[in-house]
Coordinates of C-alpha atoms and ligand atoms in Angstrom, one line a residue:
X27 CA -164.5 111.4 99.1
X28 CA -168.3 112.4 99.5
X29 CA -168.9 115.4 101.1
X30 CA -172.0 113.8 103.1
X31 CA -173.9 110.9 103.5
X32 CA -177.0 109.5 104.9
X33 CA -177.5 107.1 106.9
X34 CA -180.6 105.2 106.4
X35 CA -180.9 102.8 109.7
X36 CA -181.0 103.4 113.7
X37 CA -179.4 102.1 116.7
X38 CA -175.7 101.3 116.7
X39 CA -175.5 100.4 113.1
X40 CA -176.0 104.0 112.4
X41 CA -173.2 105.3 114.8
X42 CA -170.7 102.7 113.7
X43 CA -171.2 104.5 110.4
X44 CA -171.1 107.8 111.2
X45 CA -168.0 107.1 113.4
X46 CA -166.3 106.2 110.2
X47 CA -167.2 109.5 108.2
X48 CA -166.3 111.5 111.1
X49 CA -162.8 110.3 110.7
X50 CA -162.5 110.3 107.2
X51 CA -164.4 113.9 107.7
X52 CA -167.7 113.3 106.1
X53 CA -171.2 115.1 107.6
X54 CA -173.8 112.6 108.5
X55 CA -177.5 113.1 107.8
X56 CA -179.3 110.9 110.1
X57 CA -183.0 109.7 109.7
X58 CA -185.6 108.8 112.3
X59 CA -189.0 107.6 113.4
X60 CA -191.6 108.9 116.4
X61 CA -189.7 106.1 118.6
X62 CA -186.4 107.4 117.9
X63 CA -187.0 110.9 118.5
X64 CA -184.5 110.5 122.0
X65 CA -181.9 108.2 120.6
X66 CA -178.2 109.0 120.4
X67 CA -177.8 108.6 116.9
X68 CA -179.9 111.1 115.1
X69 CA -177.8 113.4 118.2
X70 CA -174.5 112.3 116.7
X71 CA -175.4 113.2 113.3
X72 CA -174.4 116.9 112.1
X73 CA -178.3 116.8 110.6
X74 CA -181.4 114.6 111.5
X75 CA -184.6 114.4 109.9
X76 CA -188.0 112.9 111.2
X77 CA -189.3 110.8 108.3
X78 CA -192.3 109.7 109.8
X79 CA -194.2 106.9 112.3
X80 CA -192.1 104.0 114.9
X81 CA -193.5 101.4 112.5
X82 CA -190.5 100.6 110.3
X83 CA -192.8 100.1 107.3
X84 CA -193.7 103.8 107.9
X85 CA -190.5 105.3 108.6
X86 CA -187.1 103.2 107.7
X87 CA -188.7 101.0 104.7
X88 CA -189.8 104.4 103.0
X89 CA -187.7 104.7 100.4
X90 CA -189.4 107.8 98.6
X91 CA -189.0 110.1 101.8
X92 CA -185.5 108.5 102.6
X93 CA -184.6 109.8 98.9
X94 CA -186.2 113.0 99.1
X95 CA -184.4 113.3 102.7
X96 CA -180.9 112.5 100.6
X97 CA -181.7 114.7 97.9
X98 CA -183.0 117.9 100.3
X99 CA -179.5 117.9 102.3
X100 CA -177.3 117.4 99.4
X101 CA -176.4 114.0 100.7
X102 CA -174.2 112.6 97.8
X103 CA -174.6 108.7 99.1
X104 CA -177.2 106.6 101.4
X105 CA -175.7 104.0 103.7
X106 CA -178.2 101.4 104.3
X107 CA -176.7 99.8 107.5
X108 CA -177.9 96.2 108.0
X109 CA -181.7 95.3 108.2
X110 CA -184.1 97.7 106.8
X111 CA -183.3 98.4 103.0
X112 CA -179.8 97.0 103.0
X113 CA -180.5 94.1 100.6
X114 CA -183.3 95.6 98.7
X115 CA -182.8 95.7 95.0
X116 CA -185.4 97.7 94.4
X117 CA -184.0 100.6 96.9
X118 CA -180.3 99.9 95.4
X119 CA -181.8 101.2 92.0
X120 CA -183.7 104.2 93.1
X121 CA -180.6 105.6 94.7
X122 CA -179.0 105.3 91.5
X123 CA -181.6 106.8 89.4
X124 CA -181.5 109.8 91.8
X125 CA -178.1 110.6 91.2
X126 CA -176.9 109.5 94.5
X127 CA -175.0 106.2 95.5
X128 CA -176.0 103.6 97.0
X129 CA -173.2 102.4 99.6
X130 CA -173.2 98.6 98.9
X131 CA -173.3 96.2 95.9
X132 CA -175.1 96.8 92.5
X133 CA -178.9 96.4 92.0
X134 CA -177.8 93.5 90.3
X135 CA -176.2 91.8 92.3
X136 CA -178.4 92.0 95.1
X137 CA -181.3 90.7 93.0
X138 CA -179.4 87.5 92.2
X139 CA -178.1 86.6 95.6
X140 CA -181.8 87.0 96.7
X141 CA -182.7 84.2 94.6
X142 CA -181.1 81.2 96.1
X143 CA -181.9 78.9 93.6
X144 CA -180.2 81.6 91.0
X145 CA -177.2 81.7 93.5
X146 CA -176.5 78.2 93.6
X147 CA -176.4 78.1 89.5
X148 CA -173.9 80.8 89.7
X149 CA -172.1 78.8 92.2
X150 CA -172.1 75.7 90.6
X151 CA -170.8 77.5 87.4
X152 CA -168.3 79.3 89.4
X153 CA -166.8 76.2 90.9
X154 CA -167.7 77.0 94.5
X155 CA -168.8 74.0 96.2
X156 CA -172.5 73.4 97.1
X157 CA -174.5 71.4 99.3
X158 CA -175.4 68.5 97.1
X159 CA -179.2 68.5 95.6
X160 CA -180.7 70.4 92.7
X161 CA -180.7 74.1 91.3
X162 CA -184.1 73.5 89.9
X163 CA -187.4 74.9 91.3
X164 CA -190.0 71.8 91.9
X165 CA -192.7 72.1 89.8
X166 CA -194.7 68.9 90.8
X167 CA -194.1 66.4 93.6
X168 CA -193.5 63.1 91.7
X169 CA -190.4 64.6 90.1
X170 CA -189.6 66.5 93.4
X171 CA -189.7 62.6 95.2
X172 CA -187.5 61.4 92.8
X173 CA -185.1 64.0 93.7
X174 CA -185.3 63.4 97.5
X175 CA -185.2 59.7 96.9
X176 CA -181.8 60.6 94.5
X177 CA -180.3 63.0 96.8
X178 CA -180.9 60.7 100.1
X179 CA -182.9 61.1 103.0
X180 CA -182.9 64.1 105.2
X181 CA -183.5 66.6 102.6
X182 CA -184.3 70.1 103.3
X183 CA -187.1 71.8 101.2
X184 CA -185.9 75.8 101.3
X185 CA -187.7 78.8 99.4
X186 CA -185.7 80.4 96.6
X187 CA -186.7 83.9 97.9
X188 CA -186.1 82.5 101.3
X189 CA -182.8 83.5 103.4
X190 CA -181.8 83.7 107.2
X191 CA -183.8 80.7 108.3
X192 CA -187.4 81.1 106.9
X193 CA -189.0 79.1 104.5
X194 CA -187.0 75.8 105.0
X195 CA -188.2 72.5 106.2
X196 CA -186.3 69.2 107.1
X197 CA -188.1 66.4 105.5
X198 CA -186.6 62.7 107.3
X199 CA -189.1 60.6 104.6
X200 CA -191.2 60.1 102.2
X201 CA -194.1 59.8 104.2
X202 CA -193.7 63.4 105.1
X203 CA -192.2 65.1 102.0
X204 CA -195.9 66.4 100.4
X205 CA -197.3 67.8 103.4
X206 CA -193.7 69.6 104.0
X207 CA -193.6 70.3 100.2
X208 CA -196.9 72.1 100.3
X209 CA -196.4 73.7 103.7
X210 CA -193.1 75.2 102.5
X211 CA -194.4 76.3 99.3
X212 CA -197.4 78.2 101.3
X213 CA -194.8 79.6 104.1
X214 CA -193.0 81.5 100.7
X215 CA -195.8 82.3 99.3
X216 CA -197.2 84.6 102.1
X217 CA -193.7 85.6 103.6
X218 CA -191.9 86.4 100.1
X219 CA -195.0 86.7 97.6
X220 CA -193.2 83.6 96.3
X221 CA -194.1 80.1 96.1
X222 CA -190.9 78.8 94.4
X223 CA -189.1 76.2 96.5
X224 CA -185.9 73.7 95.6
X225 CA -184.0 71.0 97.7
X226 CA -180.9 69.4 98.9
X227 CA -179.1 67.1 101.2
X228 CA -179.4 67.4 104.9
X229 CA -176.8 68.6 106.3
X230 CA -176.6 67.5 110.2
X231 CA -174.9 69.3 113.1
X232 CA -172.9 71.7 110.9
X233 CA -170.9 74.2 111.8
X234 CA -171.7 77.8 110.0
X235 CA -168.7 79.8 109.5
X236 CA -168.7 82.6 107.0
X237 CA -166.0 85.2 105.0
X238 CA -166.4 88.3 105.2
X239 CA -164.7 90.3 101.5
X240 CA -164.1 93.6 100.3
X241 CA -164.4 94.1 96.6
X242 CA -163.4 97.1 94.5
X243 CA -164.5 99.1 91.4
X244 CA -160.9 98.2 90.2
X245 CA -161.1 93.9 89.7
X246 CA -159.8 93.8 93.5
X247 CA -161.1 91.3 95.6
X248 CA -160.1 90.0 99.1
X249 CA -161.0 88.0 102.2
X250 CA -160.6 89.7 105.4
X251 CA -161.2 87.0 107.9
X252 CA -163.8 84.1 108.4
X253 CA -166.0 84.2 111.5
X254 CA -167.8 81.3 113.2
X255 CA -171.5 82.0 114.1
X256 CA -173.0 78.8 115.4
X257 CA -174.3 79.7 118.2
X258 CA -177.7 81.1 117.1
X259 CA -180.7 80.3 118.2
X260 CA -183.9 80.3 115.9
X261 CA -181.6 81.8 113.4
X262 CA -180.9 84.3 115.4
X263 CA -177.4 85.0 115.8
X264 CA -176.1 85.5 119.3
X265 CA -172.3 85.3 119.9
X266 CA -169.6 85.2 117.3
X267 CA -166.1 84.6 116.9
X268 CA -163.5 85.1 114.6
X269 CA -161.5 83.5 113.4
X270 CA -163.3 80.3 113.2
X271 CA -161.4 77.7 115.9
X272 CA -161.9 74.6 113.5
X273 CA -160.5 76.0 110.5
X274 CA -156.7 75.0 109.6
X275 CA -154.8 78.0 107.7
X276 CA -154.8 75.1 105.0
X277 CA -158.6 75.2 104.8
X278 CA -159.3 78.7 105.7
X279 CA -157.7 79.5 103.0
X280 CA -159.7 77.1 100.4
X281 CA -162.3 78.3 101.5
X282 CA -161.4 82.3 101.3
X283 CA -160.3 81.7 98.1
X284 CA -163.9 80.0 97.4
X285 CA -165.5 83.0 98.5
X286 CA -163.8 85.3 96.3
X287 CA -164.2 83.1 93.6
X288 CA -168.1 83.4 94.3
X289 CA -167.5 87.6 94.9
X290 CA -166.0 88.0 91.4
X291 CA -167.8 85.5 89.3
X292 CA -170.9 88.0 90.2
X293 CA -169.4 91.2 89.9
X294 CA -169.3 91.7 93.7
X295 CA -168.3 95.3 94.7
X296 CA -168.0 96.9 98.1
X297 CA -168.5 94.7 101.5
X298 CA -170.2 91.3 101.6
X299 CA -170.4 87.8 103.5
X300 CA -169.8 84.7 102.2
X301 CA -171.6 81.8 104.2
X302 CA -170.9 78.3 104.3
X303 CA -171.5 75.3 105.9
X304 CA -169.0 73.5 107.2
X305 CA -169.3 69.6 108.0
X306 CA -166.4 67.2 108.8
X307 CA -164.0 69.2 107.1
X308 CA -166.1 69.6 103.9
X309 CA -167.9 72.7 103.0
X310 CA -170.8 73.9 101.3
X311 CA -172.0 77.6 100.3
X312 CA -175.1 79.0 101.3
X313 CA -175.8 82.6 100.9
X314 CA -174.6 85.7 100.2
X315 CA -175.3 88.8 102.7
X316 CA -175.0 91.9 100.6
X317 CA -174.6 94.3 103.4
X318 CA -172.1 94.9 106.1
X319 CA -173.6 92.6 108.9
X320 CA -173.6 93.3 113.0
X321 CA -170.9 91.2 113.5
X322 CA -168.2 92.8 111.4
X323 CA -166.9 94.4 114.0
X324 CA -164.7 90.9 115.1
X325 CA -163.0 90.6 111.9
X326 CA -162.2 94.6 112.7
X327 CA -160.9 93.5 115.7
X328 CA -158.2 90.5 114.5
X329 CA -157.2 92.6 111.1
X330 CA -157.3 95.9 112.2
X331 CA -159.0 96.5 108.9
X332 CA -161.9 99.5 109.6
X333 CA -164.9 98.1 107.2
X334 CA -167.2 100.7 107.7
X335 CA -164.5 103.6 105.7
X336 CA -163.4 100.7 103.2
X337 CA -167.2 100.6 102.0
X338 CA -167.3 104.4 101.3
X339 CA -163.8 104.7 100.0
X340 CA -164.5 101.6 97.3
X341 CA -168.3 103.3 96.6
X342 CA -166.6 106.4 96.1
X343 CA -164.1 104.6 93.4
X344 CA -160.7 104.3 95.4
X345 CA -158.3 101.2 95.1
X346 CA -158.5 98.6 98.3
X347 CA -155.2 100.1 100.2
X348 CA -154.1 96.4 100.9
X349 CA -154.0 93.0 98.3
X350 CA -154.4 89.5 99.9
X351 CA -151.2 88.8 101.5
X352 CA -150.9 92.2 103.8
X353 CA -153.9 90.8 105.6
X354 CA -152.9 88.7 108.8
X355 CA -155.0 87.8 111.5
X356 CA -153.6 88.9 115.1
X357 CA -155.1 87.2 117.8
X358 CA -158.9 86.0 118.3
X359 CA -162.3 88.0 119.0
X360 CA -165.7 87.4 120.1
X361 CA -169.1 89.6 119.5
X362 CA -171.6 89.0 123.0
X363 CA -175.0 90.4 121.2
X364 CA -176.2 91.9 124.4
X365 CA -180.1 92.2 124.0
X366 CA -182.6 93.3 126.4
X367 CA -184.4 90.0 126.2
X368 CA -185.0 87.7 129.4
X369 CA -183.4 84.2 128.3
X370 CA -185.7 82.3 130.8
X371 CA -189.1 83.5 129.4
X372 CA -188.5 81.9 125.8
X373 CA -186.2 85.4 124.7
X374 CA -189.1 87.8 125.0
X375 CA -188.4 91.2 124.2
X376 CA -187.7 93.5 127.7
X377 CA -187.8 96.7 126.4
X378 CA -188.1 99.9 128.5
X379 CA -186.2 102.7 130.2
X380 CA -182.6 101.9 131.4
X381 CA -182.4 103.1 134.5
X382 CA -178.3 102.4 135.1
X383 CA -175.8 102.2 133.2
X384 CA -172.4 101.7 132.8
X385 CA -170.2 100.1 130.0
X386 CA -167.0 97.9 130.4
X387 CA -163.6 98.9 129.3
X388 CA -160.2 98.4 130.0
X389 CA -157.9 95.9 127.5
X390 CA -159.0 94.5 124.2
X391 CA -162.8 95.6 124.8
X392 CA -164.9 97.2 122.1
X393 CA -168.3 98.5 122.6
X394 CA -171.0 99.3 119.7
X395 CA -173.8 100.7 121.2
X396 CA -177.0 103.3 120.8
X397 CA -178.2 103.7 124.0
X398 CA -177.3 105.9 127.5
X399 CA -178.4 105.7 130.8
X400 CA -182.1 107.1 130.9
X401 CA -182.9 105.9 127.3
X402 CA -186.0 103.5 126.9
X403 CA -185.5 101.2 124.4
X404 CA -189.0 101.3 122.3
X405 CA -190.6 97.9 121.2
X406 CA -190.7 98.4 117.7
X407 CA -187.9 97.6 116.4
X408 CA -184.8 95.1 117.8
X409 CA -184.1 94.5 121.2
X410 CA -179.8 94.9 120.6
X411 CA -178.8 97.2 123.2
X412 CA -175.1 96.8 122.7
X413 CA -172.5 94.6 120.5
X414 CA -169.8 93.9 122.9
X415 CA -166.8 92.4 121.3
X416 CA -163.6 91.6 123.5
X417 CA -159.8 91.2 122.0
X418 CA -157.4 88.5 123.3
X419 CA -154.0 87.3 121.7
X420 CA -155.5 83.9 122.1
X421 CA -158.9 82.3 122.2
X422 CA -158.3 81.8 125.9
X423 CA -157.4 85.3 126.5
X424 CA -160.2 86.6 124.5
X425 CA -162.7 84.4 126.7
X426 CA -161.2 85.4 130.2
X427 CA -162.1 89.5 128.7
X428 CA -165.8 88.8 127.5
X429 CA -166.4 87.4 131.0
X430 CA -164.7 89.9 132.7
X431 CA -166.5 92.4 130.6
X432 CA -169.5 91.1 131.2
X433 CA -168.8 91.4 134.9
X434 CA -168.2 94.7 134.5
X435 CA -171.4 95.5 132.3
X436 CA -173.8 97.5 134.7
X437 CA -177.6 97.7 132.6
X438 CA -180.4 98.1 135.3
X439 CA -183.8 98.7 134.3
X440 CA -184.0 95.9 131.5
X441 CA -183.5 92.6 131.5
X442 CA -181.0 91.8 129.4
X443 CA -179.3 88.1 128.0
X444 CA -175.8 88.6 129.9
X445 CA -176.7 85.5 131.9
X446 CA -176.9 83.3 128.4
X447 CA -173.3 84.7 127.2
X448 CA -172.3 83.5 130.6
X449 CA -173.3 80.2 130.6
X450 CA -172.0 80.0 127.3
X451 CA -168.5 81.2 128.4
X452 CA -168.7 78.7 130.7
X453 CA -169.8 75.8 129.1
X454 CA -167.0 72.9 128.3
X455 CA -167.6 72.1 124.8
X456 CA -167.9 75.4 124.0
X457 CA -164.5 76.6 126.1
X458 CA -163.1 73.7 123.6
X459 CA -164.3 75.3 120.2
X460 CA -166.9 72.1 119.9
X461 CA -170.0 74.4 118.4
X462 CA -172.6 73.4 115.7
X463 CA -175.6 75.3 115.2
X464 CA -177.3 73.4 117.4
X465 CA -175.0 74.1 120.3
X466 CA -177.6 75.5 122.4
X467 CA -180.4 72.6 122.9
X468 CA -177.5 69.7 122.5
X469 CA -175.3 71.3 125.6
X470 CA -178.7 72.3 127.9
X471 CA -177.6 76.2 127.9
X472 CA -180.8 76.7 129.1
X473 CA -180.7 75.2 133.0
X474 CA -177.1 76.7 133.1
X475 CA -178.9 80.0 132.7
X476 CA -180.9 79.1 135.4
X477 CA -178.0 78.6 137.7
X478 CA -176.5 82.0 136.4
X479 CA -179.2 83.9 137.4
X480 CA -179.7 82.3 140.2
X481 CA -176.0 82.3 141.5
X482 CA -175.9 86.3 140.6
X483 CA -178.5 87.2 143.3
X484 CA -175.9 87.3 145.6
X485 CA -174.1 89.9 145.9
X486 CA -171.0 90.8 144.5
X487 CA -170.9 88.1 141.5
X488 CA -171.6 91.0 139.2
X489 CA -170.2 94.6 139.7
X490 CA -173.9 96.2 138.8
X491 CA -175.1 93.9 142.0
X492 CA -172.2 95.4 144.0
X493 CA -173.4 98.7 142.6
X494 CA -177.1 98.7 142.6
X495 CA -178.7 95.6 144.7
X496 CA -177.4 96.6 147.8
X497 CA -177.5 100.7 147.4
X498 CA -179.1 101.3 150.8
X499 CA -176.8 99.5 152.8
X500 CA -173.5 100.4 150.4
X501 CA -174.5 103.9 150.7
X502 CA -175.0 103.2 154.7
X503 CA -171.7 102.1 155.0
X504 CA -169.5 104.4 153.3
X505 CA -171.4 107.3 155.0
X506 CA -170.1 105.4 158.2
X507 CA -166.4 104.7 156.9
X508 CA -165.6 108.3 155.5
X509 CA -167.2 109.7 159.1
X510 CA -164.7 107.4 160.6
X511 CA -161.9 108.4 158.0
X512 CA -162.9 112.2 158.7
X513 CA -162.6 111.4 162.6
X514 CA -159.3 110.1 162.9
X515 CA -158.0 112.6 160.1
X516 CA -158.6 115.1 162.6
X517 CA -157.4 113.6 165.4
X518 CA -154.0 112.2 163.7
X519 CA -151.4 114.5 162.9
X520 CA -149.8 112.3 160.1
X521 CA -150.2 113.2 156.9
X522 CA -152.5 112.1 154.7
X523 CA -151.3 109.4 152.2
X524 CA -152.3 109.7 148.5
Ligands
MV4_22 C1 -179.1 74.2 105.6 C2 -178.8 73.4 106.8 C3 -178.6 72.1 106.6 N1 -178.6 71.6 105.4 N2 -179.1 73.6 104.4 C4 -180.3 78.2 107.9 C5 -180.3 79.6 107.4 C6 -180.2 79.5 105.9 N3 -179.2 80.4 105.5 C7 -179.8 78.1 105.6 N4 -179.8 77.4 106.9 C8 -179.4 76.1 106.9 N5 -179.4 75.5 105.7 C9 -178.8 72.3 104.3 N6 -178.8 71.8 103.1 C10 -178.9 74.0 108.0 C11 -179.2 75.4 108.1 C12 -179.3 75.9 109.4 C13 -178.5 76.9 109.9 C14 -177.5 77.5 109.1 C15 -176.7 78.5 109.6 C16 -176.8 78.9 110.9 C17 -177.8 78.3 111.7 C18 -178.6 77.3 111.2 C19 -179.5 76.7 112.1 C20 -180.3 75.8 111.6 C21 -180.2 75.3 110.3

């Protein structure tokens, strides 16, 4: 096992990881920016280093001074966390040619997957079905209308260097497909330095569910558990769960064995995501995330596998402890991103100091978090304050914990999005497992926010209004009962009950 590591990321990512060399008895080098001077994690670490400005571009996308960090502390591998450098080819291979290992899939195969055009061909090749349309970049738009016209209106124009939701364009004719071809191709041109753009079908209302795997250095490949995500908004991932409540064990297991299939027929090693997108029982791969992600922590939860030490036991060469069939999913989970972002004013970013805090517990809870009471959150980078991720042995179960949770969650100061995961929780369709990505707009989450909010003015619907609204008068009062409790103590002769 290494001796140490670095951890080249913030926030709670960075704990997560260092909470797994802890155990397996690893030192942690943490890294940080001017913003980050007062956050837990470079306090966790055994060693921190300041590596430069709050702007990430300064600070967590250096990859020279990160290196140099690594190399001046005798760090023997770099974890990249998600975000940041995590799927940057370019940082993969630097590592390397410094002598020190990168923790997460080759150079290689990192470069590939970032081409999506490149990754369907694989795909294709590998037998892992695609969403029907063409592996071929358009080169002018008379051949790229007689695709479209082929394929079948909607098509989607998406850029090859294009990923997580930018660069991609829904085209419903041909009236509109050059003006969206030439928008699309200008979007990746100035977001990726890449104009190169390709299409395919439509898909409407889908459901995105994903695999998460673990590969080794040894040919061993596995699928821990598949996770639904639809409930995003602007691609931005919100709450998760796992495993996904459409999937039959018949088809969650085509489709894990799809995702292997895709894992090996790249040379996948260490811990990646499989995406897909799932439509009236078909499905349809889409990407490949070559890091761990943020919601990892769910498919912990219903395997009991710890996916943080797996990815430095496999970079440091050792066997997956485990083949296909020990893996079982117990029970169901769900991941609340709580993010101090006001849900009502279009999900701007509300960061600032946190004035109170205090974090649920009890049964089947799990909290990732990097903040205390007294942090401010800075505004540079994400607004995540905390993952909260809740255990049940069924999806009802699980449910009934993340709103009991979030009852308990007590974050004064900020404004935070617990009101959305509420009205999510609450919501009919969703209580029945009825989610596509577009779950938010086509079940009006939006005005049951509203009532959220509005219903937790009064007291006692949360336990940080119980808490905090009322501190005056709650203090008031139990100055008055334990004066009265004090009185008839003295006055009683009984004794006092414990
Ligand atoms: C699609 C699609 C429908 N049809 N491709 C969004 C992120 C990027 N990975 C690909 N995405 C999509 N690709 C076809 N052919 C719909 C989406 C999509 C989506 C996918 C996953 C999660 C949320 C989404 C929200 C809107 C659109």
């Amino acid at each position: 096992m290494f001796k140490k590591v670095l951890i080249a990321n913030r926030g709670e990512i960075a704990i997560r990881i260092m909470r797994a060399c802890r155990e397996l008895d690893v030192s942690t080098v943490a890294v940080y920016s001017d913003a980050d001077k007062n956050a837990l994690f470079p306090k966790y670490a055994d060693e921190a280093y300041h590596i430069g400005p709050s702007p990430s571009s300064q600070s967590y996308l250096n990859m020279d001074k990160i290196i140099e960090v690594a190399k001046e502390s005798g760090a023997e591998g770099i974890h990249p966390g998600y975000g940041f450098l995590s799927e940057n080819p370019v940082f993969a291979k630097k590592c390397k040619a410094a002598g020190i290992v990168f923790i997460g899939p080759s150079s290689e195969v990192i470069e590939k997957m970032g081409s999506k055009i490149a990754a369907r061909k694989l795909m294709i090749e590998a037998g892992v079905p695609v969403v029907p349309g063409y592996d071929k970049a358009i080169e002018d738009v008379d051949e790229a209308l007689e695709m479209a016209d082929s394929i079948g209106y909607p098509v989607m124009i998406k850029a090859s260097a294009g990923g997580g939701g930018i660069g991609m364009k829904v085209v419903y004719s041909k009236d509109d497909f050059k003006s969206s071809l030439v928008s699309i191709q200008s979007v990746a041109q100035s977001a990726f330095g890449d104009p190169t753009v390709f299409i395919e079908k439509y898909v409407e209302e889908p459901r995105h569910i994903e695999f998460q795997i673990l590969a080794d250095s040894h040919g061993n490949t596995v699928y821990v558990s598949d996770r639904e995500c639809s409930i995003q908004r602007r691609h931005q991932k919100l709450m998760e769960e796992a495993p996904s409540p459409v999937l039959s064990p018949e088809l969650r297991k085509k489709m894990g064995e799809a995702a292997v299939k895709a894992a090996k027929s790249i040379g996948y090693e260490n811990a990646g995501t499989v995406e897909f997108l799932y439509s009236k029982g078909d499905f349809y791969f889409l990407e490949v995330n070559t890091r761990l992600q943020v919601e990892h922590c769910i498919t912990e939860l219903v395997t009991g596998i710890d996916l943080a030490k797996q990815q430095l036991l496999i970079a440091c060469g050792k066997e997956l402890p485990f083949k296909q069939e020990d893996i079982k999913i117990t029970g169901h989970a769900f991941e609340c991103r709580i993010n101090a972002e006001d849900p009502l004013n279009d999900f701007a970013p509300s960061p600032g100091k946190i004035t109170r805090y205090r974090s649920p517990g009890g049964p089947g809870v799990r909290i990732d978090s990097g903040v205390y009471m007294g942090y401010v959150i800075p505004p540079f980078y994400d607004s995540m304050v905390a993952k909260l991720c809740t255990w049940g042995e069924t999806r009802e179960e699980a449910i009934s914990r993340m709103k009991r949770a979030l009852y308990e969650f007590v974050i004064v100061g900020v404004t935070t999005n617990i009101p959305f995961h509420e009205a999510v929780l609450s919501n009919e369709a969703f209580v029945r497992g009825d989610l596509t990505t577009h779950f938010i707009e086509d079940n009006n989450i939006l005005e049951a926010v509203k009532e959220v909010v509005e219903h937790e003015k009064g007291k006692g619907s949360t336990l940080a209004s119980v808490l905090v609204n009322n501190s005056r008068k709650t203090a008031a009062a139990t100055a008055a009962v334990s004066a009265y409790v004090n009185a008839a103590k003295q006055q009683s002769n009984c004794q006092q009950t414990k």
